[in-house]
Amino acid sequence: MRGRAIATILALVALAGCADDDDASNPATTAPDATTTTSAAPTTTIELPEPVLEERRCDPERFADVPDEVTYECSWLVVPERRDAFDGDVLRLAVTVLHSTASDPLPDPVVYLSGGPGGAGGSPRYWSQTPMIEQRDVIVYDQRGTGASEPDMECPEMEAAVLEVFGDAASYEQEAALVRSGVEACRDRLTDEGVDLEAFSTPASASDLADLRVALGYDEWNLLGVSYGTRLAQETLRSHPEGIRSVVLDSTYPTDEASVSQTVEGAQRALDQLATGCAADDECATTHGDLGEALEEIIARYDETPHRSTIDLGDDGGEIDIAITGSDIVAGLFTAMYDTELIEVLPTFATALTSEAGGGALIDQVAIQGIPRVNGLAEGMALSTNCSDGAPVLRDDPAVDDELLADPGRWSSLVTVFSTAFCEAWLGEDAVGVDESFAEPVTAGLPVLVLSGTYDPVTSTPEAQRVADALPNATFVTFDGIGHGVWDVVPCATDLLLAYLDDPATDLDTSCAAAVPPPDFG
């Protein structure tokens, strides 16, 4: 548990997927024969190609630990880059189908929708060992712009800037300008390579997902979305409901969230929850005192005198200098609360940072293991998607984040890497973004299971409840003491998921959720 705490505590970016390193070449530029017609507007008819799969080599290293009894296939899904203005340019999405171990598998697979945005589909080894595969195929794929899919939307320019931010205790304005320069450099490079930055959004990915079901030949399937994947699931449920048997929303990202302010509010709510939880635990309260006061002391101490050191990242970057401030630690605590096991050690970590000896050695170890994980998402895909998706909300209130961005205080490290803070730099002033209807609640009547953890710092329980309330056939389940990502963390959540997949129309007995204990801060 301690090792996991050290590995994650100072990561400043949200969930990262595991990219599939299968053979990758330059993005395809010629579409298959156009055979179907859809209407992009009442007066415009655009010829779009049929969904098509191409053979893709499965990288042996990526599948080395997949159990022998699990067979699998790799392919490319070829999709239009722009469906609203198709000119023949296409993208290739990396797809893996892990076949069920059942002798007579059920016909409706589970397709995993990864988080981020910018996270890849995940480890074949992990998905080959999940309980779903005992009954159904499991499909994992890299969304457009992520993982092994083409084009590659990672931004090494932005990643380098973020590492430089770790290396110096500069002002917020200087650090934000540094990251912005990385954003602009990545934008220029991708644009020069012919990538259309406005082609990446959740509605575009929802159309990809609908094409994937058709191309794979499944009549029905089940959507499992986690974090950003829940936003993709919601939009697919709204715009492409055909073939969807059931939907699971785990750690729900509403379609009308776009501002930095909303993220900061959720982060503060989570830190308050941590302090409240510790205060309610007699042993934690006695040992660690008031965590709210401790956090104030930590921020003041490390902002006044940052922890400076030289650490060795080995193959991930060699020796680098670090300068960790109070706002860096706040961002690290926020991200650590994603992980339920890490939540339990955070009071101990806070106490170490407030001790006379300080937590310098611990911070070094955290940084050695955490910094290489900071830049795990495809930053370009995250920027394009968050900025396009957020356009309706940000257009409605363009000044929503002005005050926070001008003076973020303790949230400066978190704000520095937040996508929508750079939308103008990334897409330009004239970017249109998605349709206004994207920000409206999804009200589809299909069965939906909504799971939420009360300690989740980024997709809060109140927001998940709001999404569930708009869905007339939703079952909403909360788990006290759980962070971000629920279904595979506690047996109750896994059992509920499996029961729901067996019969989405069933009246689930969710009583086991109330028996999940609060965090053990001992």
Coordinates of C-alpha atoms in Angstrom, one line a residue:
M1 CA 0.0 0.0 0.0
R2 CA 2.8 2.4 0.9
G3 CA 4.5 1.7 -2.4
R4 CA 1.3 2.7 -4.3
A5 CA 1.1 5.9 -2.2
I6 CA 4.6 6.8 -3.1
A7 CA 4.0 6.1 -6.8
T8 CA 0.9 8.3 -7.2
I9 CA 0.8 11.0 -4.5
L10 CA 2.3 13.9 -6.5
A11 CA 0.9 13.1 -10.0
L12 CA -0.9 16.1 -11.3
V13 CA -2.8 14.7 -14.2
A14 CA -5.9 12.5 -14.1
L15 CA -6.2 8.9 -15.2
A16 CA -3.8 7.5 -17.7
G17 CA -4.5 4.5 -19.9
C18 CA -1.9 2.0 -21.0
A19 CA -1.1 2.6 -24.7
D20 CA -1.1 -0.4 -27.0
D21 CA 2.3 -0.5 -28.6
D22 CA 1.3 -2.5 -31.6
D23 CA 2.7 -1.6 -35.0
A24 CA 2.0 2.1 -35.8
S25 CA 2.5 3.9 -39.1
N26 CA 1.6 7.3 -40.4
P27 CA -2.1 8.2 -40.3
A28 CA -4.1 6.9 -43.2
T29 CA -5.1 9.5 -45.8
T30 CA -7.4 7.6 -48.1
A31 CA -10.8 6.4 -47.1
P32 CA -12.4 3.1 -48.1
D33 CA -15.1 3.2 -50.8
A34 CA -18.0 5.4 -49.7
T35 CA -21.1 3.4 -49.7
T36 CA -23.4 4.9 -47.1
T37 CA -25.0 8.3 -46.8
T38 CA -25.8 10.4 -43.8
S39 CA -27.0 13.9 -43.4
A40 CA -24.7 16.4 -41.6
A41 CA -27.3 19.2 -42.0
P42 CA -30.7 19.5 -43.5
T43 CA -29.4 20.9 -46.8
T44 CA -26.1 19.0 -47.0
T45 CA -25.5 15.4 -47.9
I46 CA -22.1 13.9 -47.2
E47 CA -21.0 10.5 -48.4
L48 CA -19.4 8.6 -45.5
P49 CA -17.5 5.3 -45.8
E50 CA -18.9 2.1 -44.2
P51 CA -17.2 1.1 -40.9
V52 CA -14.3 -1.2 -41.9
L53 CA -11.7 -3.2 -40.0
E54 CA -8.2 -3.7 -41.1
E55 CA -5.8 -6.4 -39.8
R56 CA -3.4 -5.2 -37.1
R57 CA -0.5 -7.1 -35.6
C58 CA -0.8 -7.9 -31.9
D59 CA 2.4 -6.9 -30.2
P60 CA 3.6 -10.1 -28.4
E61 CA 5.0 -8.1 -25.5
R62 CA 1.7 -6.5 -24.8
F63 CA 0.0 -9.9 -24.7
A64 CA 2.7 -12.0 -23.1
D65 CA 0.8 -12.2 -19.7
V66 CA -2.6 -12.9 -21.2
P67 CA -3.8 -16.4 -20.0
D68 CA -3.5 -19.1 -22.6
E69 CA -7.2 -19.8 -22.4
V70 CA -8.0 -16.3 -23.6
T71 CA -7.8 -15.8 -27.4
Y72 CA -7.7 -12.4 -28.9
E73 CA -7.7 -10.4 -32.1
C74 CA -6.3 -7.1 -33.0
S75 CA -7.5 -4.8 -35.8
W76 CA -7.7 -1.2 -36.9
L77 CA -11.1 0.6 -37.2
V78 CA -10.9 3.0 -40.0
V79 CA -13.1 6.1 -39.4
P80 CA -13.6 9.5 -41.0
E81 CA -11.5 12.2 -39.5
R82 CA -14.4 14.7 -39.9
R83 CA -18.0 13.4 -40.4
D84 CA -19.4 16.9 -40.6
A85 CA -17.0 17.9 -43.4
F86 CA -15.6 14.6 -44.8
D87 CA -12.9 15.1 -47.4
G88 CA -11.5 11.6 -47.5
D89 CA -9.1 11.9 -44.6
V90 CA -9.5 9.0 -42.1
L91 CA -8.1 7.9 -38.7
R92 CA -7.2 4.4 -37.6
L93 CA -8.2 3.3 -34.1
A94 CA -6.4 0.4 -32.4
V95 CA -9.0 -2.3 -31.4
T96 CA -8.5 -5.5 -29.4
V97 CA -11.2 -8.2 -28.9
L98 CA -10.5 -10.5 -26.0
H99 CA -12.7 -13.6 -26.5
S100 CA -14.7 -15.1 -23.6
T101 CA -13.5 -18.2 -22.0
A102 CA -17.0 -19.6 -21.9
S103 CA -17.8 -22.6 -24.1
D104 CA -21.0 -20.9 -25.2
P105 CA -20.4 -17.1 -24.7
L106 CA -23.2 -14.7 -24.4
P107 CA -23.7 -12.7 -27.6
D108 CA -23.4 -9.2 -26.0
P109 CA -19.8 -8.1 -25.2
V110 CA -18.6 -5.5 -22.8
V111 CA -16.8 -2.6 -24.4
Y112 CA -14.6 -0.5 -22.1
L113 CA -14.6 3.3 -22.5
S114 CA -11.4 4.6 -21.0
G115 CA -10.9 7.8 -19.0
G116 CA -9.0 11.0 -19.4
P117 CA -9.9 12.2 -22.0
G118 CA -6.6 11.0 -23.5
G119 CA -6.4 7.6 -21.8
A120 CA -5.8 4.5 -23.9
G121 CA -7.9 1.3 -23.7
G122 CA -5.8 -0.4 -21.1
S123 CA -3.8 -3.6 -20.5
P124 CA -4.9 -6.8 -22.3
R125 CA -3.6 -8.7 -19.3
Y126 CA -5.9 -6.8 -16.9
W127 CA -9.0 -7.2 -19.0
S128 CA -8.3 -10.8 -19.8
Q129 CA -8.6 -11.5 -16.0
T130 CA -11.8 -9.6 -15.3
P131 CA -14.9 -11.6 -14.3
M132 CA -16.8 -10.4 -17.4
I133 CA -14.7 -12.5 -19.7
E134 CA -16.0 -15.7 -18.1
Q135 CA -19.3 -15.0 -19.9
R136 CA -18.7 -12.4 -22.6
D137 CA -16.1 -11.0 -25.0
V138 CA -14.4 -7.9 -23.7
I139 CA -13.5 -5.1 -26.2
V140 CA -10.8 -2.5 -25.5
Y141 CA -9.8 0.1 -27.9
D142 CA -7.8 3.3 -28.1
Q143 CA -10.1 6.2 -28.8
R144 CA -9.2 8.7 -31.5
G145 CA -5.9 10.4 -30.6
T146 CA -5.0 8.0 -27.8
G147 CA -2.6 5.1 -27.4
A148 CA -1.7 3.3 -30.6
S149 CA -4.4 4.9 -32.6
E150 CA -3.4 7.2 -35.4
P151 CA -2.6 10.0 -35.3
D152 CA -0.6 10.2 -32.1
M153 CA -1.9 13.2 -30.0
E154 CA 0.7 13.1 -27.3
C155 CA 2.4 16.4 -26.6
P156 CA 6.1 15.8 -25.5
E157 CA 6.4 19.6 -25.7
M158 CA 3.8 20.0 -23.0
E159 CA 5.3 17.1 -21.0
A160 CA 8.7 18.7 -21.0
A161 CA 7.2 22.0 -19.8
V162 CA 5.4 20.2 -16.9
L163 CA 8.7 18.6 -15.8
E164 CA 10.3 22.0 -15.9
V165 CA 7.6 23.3 -13.7
F166 CA 8.5 20.6 -11.1
G167 CA 12.1 21.7 -11.3
D168 CA 11.6 25.3 -10.1
A169 CA 9.5 27.1 -7.6
A170 CA 8.6 29.9 -10.0
S171 CA 5.5 32.1 -9.8
Y172 CA 2.1 30.9 -11.1
E173 CA 2.3 33.3 -14.0
Q174 CA 5.7 32.0 -15.0
E175 CA 4.7 28.4 -14.8
A176 CA 1.4 28.9 -16.6
A177 CA 3.3 30.7 -19.4
L178 CA 5.8 27.8 -19.6
V179 CA 3.0 25.2 -20.0
R180 CA 1.3 27.5 -22.5
S181 CA 4.4 27.6 -24.6
G182 CA 4.4 23.8 -24.6
V183 CA 0.8 23.7 -25.6
E184 CA 1.4 26.1 -28.5
A185 CA 4.5 24.2 -29.6
C186 CA 2.5 21.0 -29.7
R187 CA -0.4 22.7 -31.5
D188 CA 1.9 24.0 -34.2
R189 CA 3.6 20.7 -34.7
L190 CA 0.4 18.7 -35.0
T191 CA -1.1 21.3 -37.3
D192 CA 2.0 21.1 -39.5
E193 CA 1.6 17.3 -39.6
G194 CA -1.9 17.8 -41.0
V195 CA -3.9 16.9 -37.8
D196 CA -7.2 18.7 -37.6
L197 CA -7.4 19.6 -33.9
E198 CA -11.2 20.3 -34.1
A199 CA -11.8 16.7 -35.2
F200 CA -11.5 15.4 -31.7
S201 CA -14.5 15.6 -29.4
T202 CA -16.9 13.4 -27.5
P203 CA -19.6 13.4 -30.2
A204 CA -16.9 12.4 -32.8
S205 CA -15.8 9.6 -30.5
A206 CA -19.4 8.5 -30.0
S207 CA -19.8 8.1 -33.7
D208 CA -16.5 6.0 -33.8
L209 CA -18.0 3.8 -31.1
A210 CA -21.2 3.3 -33.0
D211 CA -19.1 2.4 -36.1
L212 CA -17.1 -0.1 -34.1
R213 CA -20.1 -2.2 -33.0
V214 CA -21.2 -2.4 -36.6
A215 CA -17.8 -3.3 -37.9
L216 CA -17.3 -6.0 -35.3
G217 CA -20.7 -7.5 -36.2
Y218 CA -22.3 -7.4 -32.7
D219 CA -26.1 -6.9 -32.6
E220 CA -25.9 -5.6 -29.0
W221 CA -23.3 -4.7 -26.5
N222 CA -22.8 -3.3 -23.0
L223 CA -21.0 0.0 -22.4
L224 CA -18.7 0.2 -19.4
G225 CA -17.5 3.8 -19.0
V226 CA -15.1 5.0 -16.2
S227 CA -14.4 8.7 -15.6
Y228 CA -14.3 10.4 -19.0
G229 CA -15.5 7.2 -20.4
T230 CA -18.9 7.9 -18.7
R231 CA -19.2 11.1 -20.7
L232 CA -18.5 9.2 -23.9
A233 CA -21.1 6.6 -22.8
Q234 CA -23.7 9.3 -22.1
E235 CA -23.2 10.9 -25.5
T236 CA -23.4 7.5 -27.3
L237 CA -26.6 6.7 -25.4
R238 CA -28.0 10.0 -26.6
S239 CA -26.9 10.1 -30.2
H240 CA -26.4 6.4 -31.1
P241 CA -28.6 4.3 -28.8
E242 CA -29.0 1.5 -31.4
G243 CA -27.4 -1.7 -30.3
I244 CA -26.9 -0.7 -26.7
R245 CA -28.1 -3.3 -24.2
S246 CA -27.0 -1.6 -21.0
V247 CA -24.7 1.1 -19.7
V248 CA -22.5 1.4 -16.6
L249 CA -21.4 4.9 -15.6
D250 CA -18.6 4.6 -13.0
S251 CA -17.4 7.9 -11.6
T252 CA -19.5 10.0 -13.8
Y253 CA -18.4 13.1 -15.8
P254 CA -21.4 15.1 -16.7
T255 CA -21.7 16.6 -20.1
D256 CA -22.2 20.1 -18.8
E257 CA -18.9 20.4 -16.8
A258 CA -16.2 22.4 -18.4
S259 CA -14.8 25.0 -16.1
V260 CA -11.7 25.0 -14.0
S261 CA -13.8 26.4 -11.2
Q262 CA -15.9 23.2 -11.1
T263 CA -12.8 21.1 -10.8
V264 CA -11.5 23.2 -8.0
E265 CA -14.8 23.0 -6.2
G266 CA -14.8 19.2 -6.4
A267 CA -11.2 19.1 -5.2
Q268 CA -12.0 21.2 -2.2
R269 CA -15.0 19.0 -1.4
A270 CA -12.8 15.9 -1.5
L271 CA -10.1 17.4 0.8
D272 CA -12.9 18.5 3.2
Q273 CA -14.3 14.9 3.1
L274 CA -10.8 13.6 4.0
A275 CA -10.6 16.0 7.0
T276 CA -14.2 15.1 8.1
G277 CA -13.5 11.4 7.7
C278 CA -10.4 11.6 9.9
A279 CA -12.2 13.6 12.5
A280 CA -14.9 11.0 12.7
D281 CA -12.3 8.2 13.3
D282 CA -11.2 8.4 16.9
E283 CA -7.7 6.9 16.2
C284 CA -7.1 9.1 13.2
A285 CA -8.3 12.2 15.1
T286 CA -6.0 11.4 18.1
T287 CA -3.0 10.5 16.0
H288 CA -3.2 13.2 13.3
G289 CA -5.4 16.0 14.7
D290 CA -7.2 18.4 12.5
L291 CA -6.2 17.6 8.9
G292 CA -7.7 20.9 7.7
E293 CA -5.3 22.8 9.9
A294 CA -2.5 20.5 8.9
L295 CA -3.1 21.3 5.2
E296 CA -2.9 25.0 5.9
E297 CA 0.4 24.5 7.7
I298 CA 1.8 22.4 4.9
I299 CA 0.8 24.9 2.2
A300 CA 2.4 27.8 4.2
R301 CA 5.6 25.8 5.0
Y302 CA 6.4 24.6 1.5
D303 CA 5.3 27.7 -0.3
E304 CA 7.7 29.7 1.9
T305 CA 10.5 27.1 1.7
P306 CA 10.0 24.7 -1.2
H307 CA 11.6 21.3 -0.9
R308 CA 14.6 21.2 -3.2
S309 CA 16.4 18.1 -4.2
T310 CA 18.0 16.2 -7.0
I311 CA 16.4 12.9 -7.9
D312 CA 17.3 10.2 -10.4
L313 CA 14.5 9.0 -12.6
G314 CA 16.6 6.5 -14.4
D315 CA 15.4 5.6 -17.9
D316 CA 12.5 8.0 -17.4
G317 CA 14.7 11.1 -17.4
G318 CA 17.9 10.7 -15.5
E319 CA 18.8 13.2 -12.8
I320 CA 16.5 16.2 -12.5
D321 CA 16.2 19.0 -9.9
I322 CA 12.9 19.3 -8.2
A323 CA 11.3 22.2 -6.2
I324 CA 8.1 21.1 -4.5
T325 CA 5.8 23.9 -3.2
G326 CA 2.7 23.9 -1.1
S327 CA 0.5 24.0 -4.2
D328 CA 2.3 21.1 -5.7
I329 CA 1.5 19.1 -2.6
V330 CA -2.2 20.1 -2.7
A331 CA -2.4 18.9 -6.3
G332 CA -0.7 15.7 -5.3
L333 CA -3.2 15.1 -2.5
F334 CA -6.0 15.8 -4.9
T335 CA -4.8 13.2 -7.3
A336 CA -3.9 10.7 -4.6
M337 CA -7.6 10.6 -3.6
Y338 CA -8.4 8.9 -6.9
D339 CA -7.0 5.7 -5.3
T340 CA -9.1 4.2 -2.5
E341 CA -6.0 2.6 -0.9
L342 CA -4.1 5.8 -0.9
I343 CA -6.8 7.7 0.9
E344 CA -6.1 5.7 4.0
V345 CA -2.4 6.8 4.2
L346 CA -2.9 10.5 3.5
P347 CA -3.3 11.5 7.1
T348 CA 0.1 9.8 7.9
F349 CA 1.6 11.6 4.9
A350 CA 0.2 15.0 6.1
T351 CA 1.6 14.4 9.6
A352 CA 5.0 13.6 8.2
L353 CA 5.0 16.9 6.2
T354 CA 4.2 18.9 9.4
S355 CA 6.8 17.3 11.6
E356 CA 9.9 19.1 12.7
A357 CA 12.0 16.8 10.5
G358 CA 9.8 17.4 7.6
G359 CA 8.9 15.0 4.8
G360 CA 11.8 15.6 2.5
A361 CA 13.0 12.0 2.1
L362 CA 9.4 10.9 1.5
I363 CA 8.8 13.7 -1.0
D364 CA 11.9 12.5 -2.9
Q365 CA 10.6 9.0 -3.1
V366 CA 7.2 10.2 -4.1
A367 CA 8.7 12.3 -6.9
I368 CA 10.9 9.5 -8.2
Q369 CA 8.0 7.2 -8.7
G370 CA 5.3 9.8 -9.4
I371 CA 6.8 12.2 -11.8
P372 CA 7.2 9.7 -14.7
R373 CA 3.5 9.1 -14.4
V374 CA 2.5 12.7 -14.6
N375 CA 2.5 12.8 -18.4
G376 CA 0.5 9.7 -19.1
L377 CA -2.4 11.0 -21.1
A378 CA -2.4 12.0 -24.8
E379 CA -2.4 15.7 -24.0
G380 CA -3.5 16.9 -27.4
M381 CA -6.6 14.7 -27.4
A382 CA -7.4 15.9 -23.9
L383 CA -7.1 19.5 -25.0
S384 CA -9.1 19.1 -28.2
T385 CA -11.9 17.1 -26.5
N386 CA -12.2 19.1 -23.3
C387 CA -12.2 22.4 -25.2
S388 CA -14.6 21.3 -27.9
D389 CA -17.0 19.7 -25.4
G390 CA -16.8 22.6 -23.1
A391 CA -17.6 25.2 -25.7
P392 CA -21.4 25.4 -24.9
V393 CA -20.7 26.0 -21.2
L394 CA -17.8 28.4 -21.7
R395 CA -19.7 30.4 -24.4
D396 CA -22.6 30.8 -22.0
D397 CA -20.3 32.2 -19.3
P398 CA -17.0 33.1 -20.8
A399 CA -15.8 34.7 -17.6
V400 CA -16.6 31.8 -15.4
D401 CA -12.9 31.1 -14.6
D402 CA -11.4 34.5 -14.9
E403 CA -11.1 35.2 -11.2
L404 CA -9.6 31.8 -10.4
L405 CA -7.2 31.9 -13.3
A406 CA -6.0 35.3 -12.3
D407 CA -5.2 34.2 -8.8
P408 CA -5.5 30.5 -8.1
G409 CA -3.7 30.5 -4.8
R410 CA -3.2 27.0 -3.5
W411 CA -4.7 25.5 -6.7
S412 CA -2.0 27.0 -8.9
S413 CA -0.3 23.6 -9.7
L414 CA -3.7 22.0 -10.5
V415 CA -4.8 24.9 -12.7
T416 CA -1.5 25.1 -14.5
V417 CA -2.2 21.9 -16.3
F418 CA -6.0 22.1 -16.7
S419 CA -7.1 21.8 -20.4
T420 CA -9.7 24.4 -20.6
A421 CA -7.3 27.1 -19.3
F422 CA -5.6 26.8 -22.7
C423 CA -8.5 26.5 -25.1
E424 CA -7.9 29.7 -26.9
A425 CA -4.2 28.9 -27.4
W426 CA -5.0 25.3 -28.6
L427 CA -8.0 25.8 -30.9
G428 CA -8.0 29.6 -31.5
E429 CA -10.6 32.2 -30.9
D430 CA -12.8 31.1 -33.8
A431 CA -13.2 27.4 -32.8
V432 CA -16.9 26.4 -32.8
G433 CA -16.9 23.4 -30.6
V434 CA -19.7 20.9 -30.2
D435 CA -23.4 21.7 -30.5
E436 CA -25.2 23.4 -27.7
S437 CA -27.3 20.3 -27.0
F438 CA -24.2 18.4 -25.8
A439 CA -24.5 20.2 -22.4
E440 CA -28.1 19.2 -21.9
P441 CA -28.8 16.2 -19.6
V442 CA -29.1 12.8 -21.2
T443 CA -32.6 11.4 -20.7
A444 CA -32.5 8.1 -22.6
G445 CA -34.7 5.4 -21.2
L446 CA -32.3 2.4 -21.5
P447 CA -31.1 0.8 -18.3
V448 CA -28.1 2.5 -16.7
L449 CA -26.1 1.6 -13.6
V450 CA -24.4 4.6 -11.9
L451 CA -21.7 4.0 -9.4
S452 CA -20.0 6.6 -7.3
G453 CA -17.4 6.9 -4.4
T454 CA -17.9 9.5 -1.8
Y455 CA -14.2 10.4 -1.6
D456 CA -13.9 10.9 -5.4
P457 CA -12.0 14.2 -5.9
V458 CA -12.9 14.8 -9.5
T459 CA -16.3 13.2 -10.4
S460 CA -18.2 13.9 -7.3
T461 CA -21.2 12.0 -5.8
P462 CA -23.6 15.0 -6.1
E463 CA -22.8 15.3 -9.8
A464 CA -23.2 11.6 -10.4
Q465 CA -26.6 11.8 -8.6
R466 CA -27.6 14.7 -10.9
V467 CA -26.9 12.6 -14.0
A468 CA -28.7 9.6 -12.6
D469 CA -31.8 11.7 -11.7
A470 CA -32.1 12.7 -15.4
L471 CA -32.1 9.1 -16.5
P472 CA -35.6 7.5 -16.0
N473 CA -34.2 4.0 -15.8
A474 CA -31.1 4.5 -13.7
T475 CA -29.9 2.7 -10.6
F476 CA -27.7 4.9 -8.5
V477 CA -25.3 3.4 -5.9
T478 CA -22.8 5.2 -3.7
F479 CA -19.9 3.7 -1.8
D480 CA -18.6 5.5 1.3
G481 CA -14.9 5.8 1.5
I482 CA -14.2 4.9 -2.1
G483 CA -12.3 7.2 -4.4
H484 CA -12.3 7.5 -8.2
G485 CA -13.2 4.3 -10.0
V486 CA -15.5 1.9 -8.2
W487 CA -16.5 -1.3 -10.0
D488 CA -13.4 -3.3 -9.4
V489 CA -12.4 -1.8 -6.0
V490 CA -14.8 -3.5 -3.7
P491 CA -16.5 -6.9 -4.2
C492 CA -20.0 -5.4 -3.7
A493 CA -19.5 -3.1 -6.7
T494 CA -18.2 -6.0 -8.9
D495 CA -21.1 -8.2 -7.9
L496 CA -23.6 -5.5 -8.7
L497 CA -22.0 -5.0 -12.1
L498 CA -22.2 -8.7 -12.9
A499 CA -25.8 -9.0 -11.7
Y500 CA -26.7 -6.0 -13.7
L501 CA -25.1 -7.4 -16.9
D502 CA -26.9 -10.6 -16.4
D503 CA -30.3 -8.8 -16.4
P504 CA -30.2 -5.0 -16.9
A505 CA -34.0 -4.9 -16.2
T506 CA -33.7 -6.5 -12.8
D507 CA -34.4 -4.7 -9.6
L508 CA -30.9 -4.8 -8.1
D509 CA -30.4 -5.4 -4.4
T510 CA -27.9 -2.7 -3.6
S511 CA -27.9 -3.2 0.2
C512 CA -24.3 -4.4 0.2
A513 CA -23.1 -0.9 -0.6
A514 CA -24.1 0.3 2.9
A515 CA -21.9 -2.4 4.4
V516 CA -18.7 -1.1 2.8
P517 CA -16.6 0.3 5.7
P518 CA -15.2 3.8 5.8
P519 CA -11.4 4.3 5.2
D520 CA -9.2 2.6 7.8
F521 CA -6.9 5.5 8.8
G522 CA -5.1 3.5 11.5

